[in-house]
mmCIF file of C-alpha atoms in Angstrom:
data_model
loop_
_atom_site.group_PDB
_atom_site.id
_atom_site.type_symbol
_atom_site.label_atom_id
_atom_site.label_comp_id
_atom_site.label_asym_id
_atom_site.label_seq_id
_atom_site.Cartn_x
_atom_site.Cartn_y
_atom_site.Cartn_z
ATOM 1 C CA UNK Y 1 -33.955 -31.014 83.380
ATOM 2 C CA UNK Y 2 -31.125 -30.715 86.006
ATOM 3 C CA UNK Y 3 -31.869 -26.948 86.183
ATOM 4 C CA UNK Y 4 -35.494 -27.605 87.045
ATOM 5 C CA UNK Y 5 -34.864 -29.829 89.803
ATOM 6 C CA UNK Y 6 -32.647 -27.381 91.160
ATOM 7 C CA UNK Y 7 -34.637 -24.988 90.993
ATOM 8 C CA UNK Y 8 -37.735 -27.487 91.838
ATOM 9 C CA UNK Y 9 -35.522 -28.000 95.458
ATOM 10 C CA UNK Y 10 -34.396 -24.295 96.446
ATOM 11 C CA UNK Y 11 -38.062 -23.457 96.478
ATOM 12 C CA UNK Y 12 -38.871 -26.335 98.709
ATOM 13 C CA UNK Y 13 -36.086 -25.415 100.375
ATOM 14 C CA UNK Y 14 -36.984 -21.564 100.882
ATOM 15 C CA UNK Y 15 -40.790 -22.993 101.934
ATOM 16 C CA UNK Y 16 -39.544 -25.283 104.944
ATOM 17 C CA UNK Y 17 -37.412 -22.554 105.731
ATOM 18 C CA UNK Y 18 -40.506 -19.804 105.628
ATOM 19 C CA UNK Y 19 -42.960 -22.496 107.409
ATOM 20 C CA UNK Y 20 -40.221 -22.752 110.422
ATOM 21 C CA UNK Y 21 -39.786 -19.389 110.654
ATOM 22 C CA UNK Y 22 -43.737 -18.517 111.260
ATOM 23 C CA UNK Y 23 -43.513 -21.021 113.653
ATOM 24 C CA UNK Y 24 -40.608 -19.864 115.742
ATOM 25 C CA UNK Y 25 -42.261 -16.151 115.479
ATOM 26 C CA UNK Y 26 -45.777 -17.701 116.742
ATOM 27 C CA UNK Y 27 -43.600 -18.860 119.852
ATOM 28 C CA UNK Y 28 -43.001 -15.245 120.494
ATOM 29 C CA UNK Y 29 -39.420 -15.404 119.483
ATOM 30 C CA UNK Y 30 -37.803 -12.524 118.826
ATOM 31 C CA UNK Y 31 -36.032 -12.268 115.180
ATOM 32 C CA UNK Y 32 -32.375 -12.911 116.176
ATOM 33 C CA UNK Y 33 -33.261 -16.420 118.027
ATOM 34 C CA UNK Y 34 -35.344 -16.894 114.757
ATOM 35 C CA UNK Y 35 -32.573 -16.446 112.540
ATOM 36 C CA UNK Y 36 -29.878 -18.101 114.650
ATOM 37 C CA UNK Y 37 -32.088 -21.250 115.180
ATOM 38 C CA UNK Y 38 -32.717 -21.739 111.237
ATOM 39 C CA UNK Y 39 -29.111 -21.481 110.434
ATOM 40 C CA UNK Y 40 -29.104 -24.135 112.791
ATOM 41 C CA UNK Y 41 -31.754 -26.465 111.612
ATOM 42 C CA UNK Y 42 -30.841 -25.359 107.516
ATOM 43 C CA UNK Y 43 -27.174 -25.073 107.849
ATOM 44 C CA UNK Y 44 -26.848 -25.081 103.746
ATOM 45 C CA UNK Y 45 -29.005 -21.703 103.338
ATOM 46 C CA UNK Y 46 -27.069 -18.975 103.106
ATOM 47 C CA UNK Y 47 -27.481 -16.596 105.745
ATOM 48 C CA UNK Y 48 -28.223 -13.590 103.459
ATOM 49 C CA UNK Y 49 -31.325 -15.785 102.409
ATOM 50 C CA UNK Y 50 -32.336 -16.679 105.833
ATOM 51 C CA UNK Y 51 -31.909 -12.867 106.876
ATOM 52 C CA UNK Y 52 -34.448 -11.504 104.128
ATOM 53 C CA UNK Y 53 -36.632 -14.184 105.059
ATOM 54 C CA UNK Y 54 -36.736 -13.392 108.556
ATOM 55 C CA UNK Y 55 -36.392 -9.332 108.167
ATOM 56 C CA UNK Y 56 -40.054 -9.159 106.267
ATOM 57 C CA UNK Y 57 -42.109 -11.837 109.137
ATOM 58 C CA UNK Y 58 -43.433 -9.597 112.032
ATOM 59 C CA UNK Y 59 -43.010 -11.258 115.683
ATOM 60 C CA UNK Y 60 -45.678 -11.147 118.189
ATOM 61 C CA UNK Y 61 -44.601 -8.131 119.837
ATOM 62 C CA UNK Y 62 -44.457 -5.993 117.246
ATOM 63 C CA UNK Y 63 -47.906 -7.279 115.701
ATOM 64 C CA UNK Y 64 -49.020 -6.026 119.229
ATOM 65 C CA UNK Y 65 -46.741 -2.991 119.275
ATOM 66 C CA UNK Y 66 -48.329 -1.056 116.747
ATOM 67 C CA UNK Y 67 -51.481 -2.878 115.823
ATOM 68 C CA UNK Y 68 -52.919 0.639 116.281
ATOM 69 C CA UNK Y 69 -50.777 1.955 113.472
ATOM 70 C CA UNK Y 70 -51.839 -1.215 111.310
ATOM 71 C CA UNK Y 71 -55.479 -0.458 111.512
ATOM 72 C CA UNK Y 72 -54.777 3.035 110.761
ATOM 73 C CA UNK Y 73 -53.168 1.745 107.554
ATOM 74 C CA UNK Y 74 -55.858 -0.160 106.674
ATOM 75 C CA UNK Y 75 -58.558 2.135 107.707
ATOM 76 C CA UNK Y 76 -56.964 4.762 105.137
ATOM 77 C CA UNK Y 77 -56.818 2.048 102.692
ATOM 78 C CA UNK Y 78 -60.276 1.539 102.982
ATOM 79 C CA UNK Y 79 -61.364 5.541 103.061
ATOM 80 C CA UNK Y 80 -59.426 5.499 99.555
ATOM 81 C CA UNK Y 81 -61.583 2.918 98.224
ATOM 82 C CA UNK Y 82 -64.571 4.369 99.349
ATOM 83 C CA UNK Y 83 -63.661 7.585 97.591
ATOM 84 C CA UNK Y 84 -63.098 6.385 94.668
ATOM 85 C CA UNK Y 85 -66.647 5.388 94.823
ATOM 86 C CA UNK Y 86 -68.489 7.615 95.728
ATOM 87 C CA UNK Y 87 -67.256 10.403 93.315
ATOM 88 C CA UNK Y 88 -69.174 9.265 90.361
ATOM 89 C CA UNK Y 89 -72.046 7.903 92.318
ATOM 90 C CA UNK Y 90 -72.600 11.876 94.009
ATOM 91 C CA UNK Y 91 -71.289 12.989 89.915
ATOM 92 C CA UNK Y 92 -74.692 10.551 88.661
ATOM 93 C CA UNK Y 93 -71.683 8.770 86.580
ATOM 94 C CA UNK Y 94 -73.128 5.619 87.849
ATOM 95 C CA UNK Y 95 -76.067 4.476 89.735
ATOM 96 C CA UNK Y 96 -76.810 1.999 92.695
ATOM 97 C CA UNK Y 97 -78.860 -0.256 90.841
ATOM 98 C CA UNK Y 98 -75.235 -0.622 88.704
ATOM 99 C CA UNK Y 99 -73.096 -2.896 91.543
ATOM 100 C CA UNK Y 100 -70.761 -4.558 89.102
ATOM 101 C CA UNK Y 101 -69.574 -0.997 87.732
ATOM 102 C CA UNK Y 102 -67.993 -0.318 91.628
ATOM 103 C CA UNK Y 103 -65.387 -3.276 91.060
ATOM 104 C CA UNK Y 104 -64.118 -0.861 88.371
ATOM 105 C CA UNK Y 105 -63.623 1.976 90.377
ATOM 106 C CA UNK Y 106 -60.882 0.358 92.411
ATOM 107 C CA UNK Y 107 -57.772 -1.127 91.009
ATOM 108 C CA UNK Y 108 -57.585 -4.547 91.827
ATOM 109 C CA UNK Y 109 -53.939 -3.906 92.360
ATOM 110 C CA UNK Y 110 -55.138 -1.807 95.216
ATOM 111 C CA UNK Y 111 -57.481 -4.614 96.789
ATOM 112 C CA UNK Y 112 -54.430 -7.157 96.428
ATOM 113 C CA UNK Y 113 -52.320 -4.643 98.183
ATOM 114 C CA UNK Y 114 -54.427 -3.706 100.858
ATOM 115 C CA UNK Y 115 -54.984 -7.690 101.508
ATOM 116 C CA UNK Y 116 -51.353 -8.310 101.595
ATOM 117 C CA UNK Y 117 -50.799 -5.358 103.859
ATOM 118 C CA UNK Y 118 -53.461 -6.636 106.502
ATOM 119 C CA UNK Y 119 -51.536 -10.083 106.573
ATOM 120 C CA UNK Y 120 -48.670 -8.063 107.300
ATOM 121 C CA UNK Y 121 -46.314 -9.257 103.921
ATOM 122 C CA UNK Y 122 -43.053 -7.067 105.059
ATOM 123 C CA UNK Y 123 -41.907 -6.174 101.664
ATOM 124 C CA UNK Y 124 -45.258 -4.650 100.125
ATOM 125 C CA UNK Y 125 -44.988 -1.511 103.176
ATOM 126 C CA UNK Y 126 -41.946 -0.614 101.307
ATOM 127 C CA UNK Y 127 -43.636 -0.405 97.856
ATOM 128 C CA UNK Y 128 -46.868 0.750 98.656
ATOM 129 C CA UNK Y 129 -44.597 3.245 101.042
ATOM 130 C CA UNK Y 130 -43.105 4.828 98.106
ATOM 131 C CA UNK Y 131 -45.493 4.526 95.326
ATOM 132 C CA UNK Y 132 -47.641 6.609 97.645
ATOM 133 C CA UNK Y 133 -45.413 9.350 98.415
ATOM 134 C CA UNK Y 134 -45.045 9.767 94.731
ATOM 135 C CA UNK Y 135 -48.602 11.249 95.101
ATOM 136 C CA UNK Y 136 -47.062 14.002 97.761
ATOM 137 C CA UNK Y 137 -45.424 15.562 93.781
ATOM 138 C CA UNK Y 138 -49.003 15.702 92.441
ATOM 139 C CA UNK Y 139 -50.239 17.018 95.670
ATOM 140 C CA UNK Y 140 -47.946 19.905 96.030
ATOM 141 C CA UNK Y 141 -48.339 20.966 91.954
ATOM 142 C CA UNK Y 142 -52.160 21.126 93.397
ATOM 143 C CA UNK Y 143 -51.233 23.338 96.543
ATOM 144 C CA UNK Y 144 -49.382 25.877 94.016
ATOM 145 C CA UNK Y 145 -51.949 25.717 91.087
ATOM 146 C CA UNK Y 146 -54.822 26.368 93.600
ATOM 147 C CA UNK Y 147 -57.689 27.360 91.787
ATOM 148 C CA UNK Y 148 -60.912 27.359 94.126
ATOM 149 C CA UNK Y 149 -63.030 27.302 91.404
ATOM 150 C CA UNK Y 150 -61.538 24.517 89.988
ATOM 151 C CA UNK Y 151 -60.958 22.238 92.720
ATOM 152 C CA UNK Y 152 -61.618 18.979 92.604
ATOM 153 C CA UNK Y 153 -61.466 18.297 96.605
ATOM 154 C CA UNK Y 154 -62.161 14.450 95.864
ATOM 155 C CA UNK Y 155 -58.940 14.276 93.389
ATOM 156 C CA UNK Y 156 -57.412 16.183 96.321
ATOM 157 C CA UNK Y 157 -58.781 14.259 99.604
ATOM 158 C CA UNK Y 158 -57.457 10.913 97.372
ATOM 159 C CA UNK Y 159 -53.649 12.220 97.259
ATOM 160 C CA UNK Y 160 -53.981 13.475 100.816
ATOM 161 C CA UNK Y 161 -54.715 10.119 102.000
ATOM 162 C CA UNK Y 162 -52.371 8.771 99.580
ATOM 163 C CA UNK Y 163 -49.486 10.559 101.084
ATOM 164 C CA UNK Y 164 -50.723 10.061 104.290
ATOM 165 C CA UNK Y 165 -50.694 5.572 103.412
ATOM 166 C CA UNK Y 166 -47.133 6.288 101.877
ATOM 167 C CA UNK Y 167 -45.889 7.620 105.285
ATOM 168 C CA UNK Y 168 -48.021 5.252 107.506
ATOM 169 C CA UNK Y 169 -46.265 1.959 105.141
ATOM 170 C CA UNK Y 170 -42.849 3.587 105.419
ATOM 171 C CA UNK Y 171 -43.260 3.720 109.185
ATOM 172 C CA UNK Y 172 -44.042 0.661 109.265
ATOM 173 C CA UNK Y 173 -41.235 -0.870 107.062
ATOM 174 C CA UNK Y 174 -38.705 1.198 109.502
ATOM 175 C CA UNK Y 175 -40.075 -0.321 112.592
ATOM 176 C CA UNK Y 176 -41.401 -3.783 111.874
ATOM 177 C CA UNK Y 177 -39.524 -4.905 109.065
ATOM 178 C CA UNK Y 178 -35.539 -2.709 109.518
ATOM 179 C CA UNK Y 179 -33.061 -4.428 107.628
ATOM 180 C CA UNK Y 180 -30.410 -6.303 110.129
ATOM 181 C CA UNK Y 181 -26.570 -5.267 110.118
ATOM 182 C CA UNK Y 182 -24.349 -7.371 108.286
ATOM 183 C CA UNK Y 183 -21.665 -8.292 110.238
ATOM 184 C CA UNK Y 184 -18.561 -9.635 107.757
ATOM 185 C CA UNK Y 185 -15.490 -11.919 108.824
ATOM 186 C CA UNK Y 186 -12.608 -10.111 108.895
ATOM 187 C CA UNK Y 187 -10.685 -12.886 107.117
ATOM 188 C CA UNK Y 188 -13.447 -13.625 104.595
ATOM 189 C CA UNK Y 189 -13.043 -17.491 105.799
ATOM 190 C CA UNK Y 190 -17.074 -17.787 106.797
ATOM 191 C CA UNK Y 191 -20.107 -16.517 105.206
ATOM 192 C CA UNK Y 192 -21.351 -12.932 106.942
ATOM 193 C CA UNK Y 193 -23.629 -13.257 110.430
ATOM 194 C CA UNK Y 194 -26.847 -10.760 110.929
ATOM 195 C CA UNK Y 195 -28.172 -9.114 113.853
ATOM 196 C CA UNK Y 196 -31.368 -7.412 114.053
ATOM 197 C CA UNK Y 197 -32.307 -4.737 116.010
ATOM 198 C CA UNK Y 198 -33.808 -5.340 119.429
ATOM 199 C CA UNK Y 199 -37.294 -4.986 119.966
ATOM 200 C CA UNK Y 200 -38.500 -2.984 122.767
ATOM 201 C CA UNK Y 201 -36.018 0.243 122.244
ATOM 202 C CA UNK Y 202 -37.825 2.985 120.293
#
């Protein structure tokens, strides 16, 4: 029971801390005064905590910064849905008149992704960065197999653009959500500090 409450109280805990923090950011505070004012105002979360917490919000300037790039994302996204659509409507696999057989041509993982990308949630660019670029393996097996006969250029336009969302995220991640430098006490008498990069030098 004491476990529960424990655990019951951290997760309070971490929600106060993430409702301050999109408050702070909606001030246009940059994430350094973010961080430094939480440790403040929470001064029993560990930093580390605090940090992560910060690291994967985006401030106002970068949402503005590359918006462009975001859309982009999103747009691909989007085009990859689509595909996935079409093929077996143009193939006759299914039919127009057959609307509830689309919502099984696209993973629902994919619609929860592309949802949590557009409200920019920091740490899904990573994975959706990577999973992606996994695709750039099946893509290149394509290049050296090519077979015009045999080409499927849907199957092929699909990895393209997956490649393409797996370097897009991965930007992203780099310049919205870099990890801060950990910056350790020499003595090892206080817990490690954070800075993050400063926004505004490319």
């Amino acid at each position: 029971m004491t476990g529960a409450f424990t655990d019951l109280r951290r997760a309070m805990s971490t929600k106060a801390i993430q409702r301050k923090a999109d408050e702070l950011l909606s001030f246009g505070m940059n994430k350094q005064q973010v961080f430094d004012n939480l440790l403040l105002e929470f001064p029993v979360a560990k930093p580390k905590k605090v940090a992560d917490l910060v690291r994967y919000r985006p401030t106002l300037w970068s949402r503005e910064r590359y918006r462009s790039a975001h859309l982009a994302l999103l747009a691909l996204i989007a085009a990859t849905a689509l595909l996935r659509i079409l093929g077996p409507v143009l193939q006759h696999s299914i039919h127009m008149d057959m609307p509830t057989t689309y919502l099984t041509l696209v993973p629902i993982a994919s619609l929860l992704l592309g949802y949590s990308l557009y409200r920019w949630q920091g740490q899904v660019f990573e994975w959706v960065g990577w999973g992606n670029l996994a695709g750039a393996f099946g893509l290149l097996n394509e290049i050296r197999e090519l077979d015009m006969e045999a080409l499927d250029l849907g199957g092929v336009l699909v990895k393209v653009l997956a490649v393409a969302i797996g370097a897009l995220s991965l930007y992203l991640a780099r310049k919205v959500f870099a990890k801060p430098q950990e910056v350790k006490d020499p003595l090892g008498q206080v817990p490690s500090h954070y800075l993050f990069p400063a926004e505004g030098i490319e």
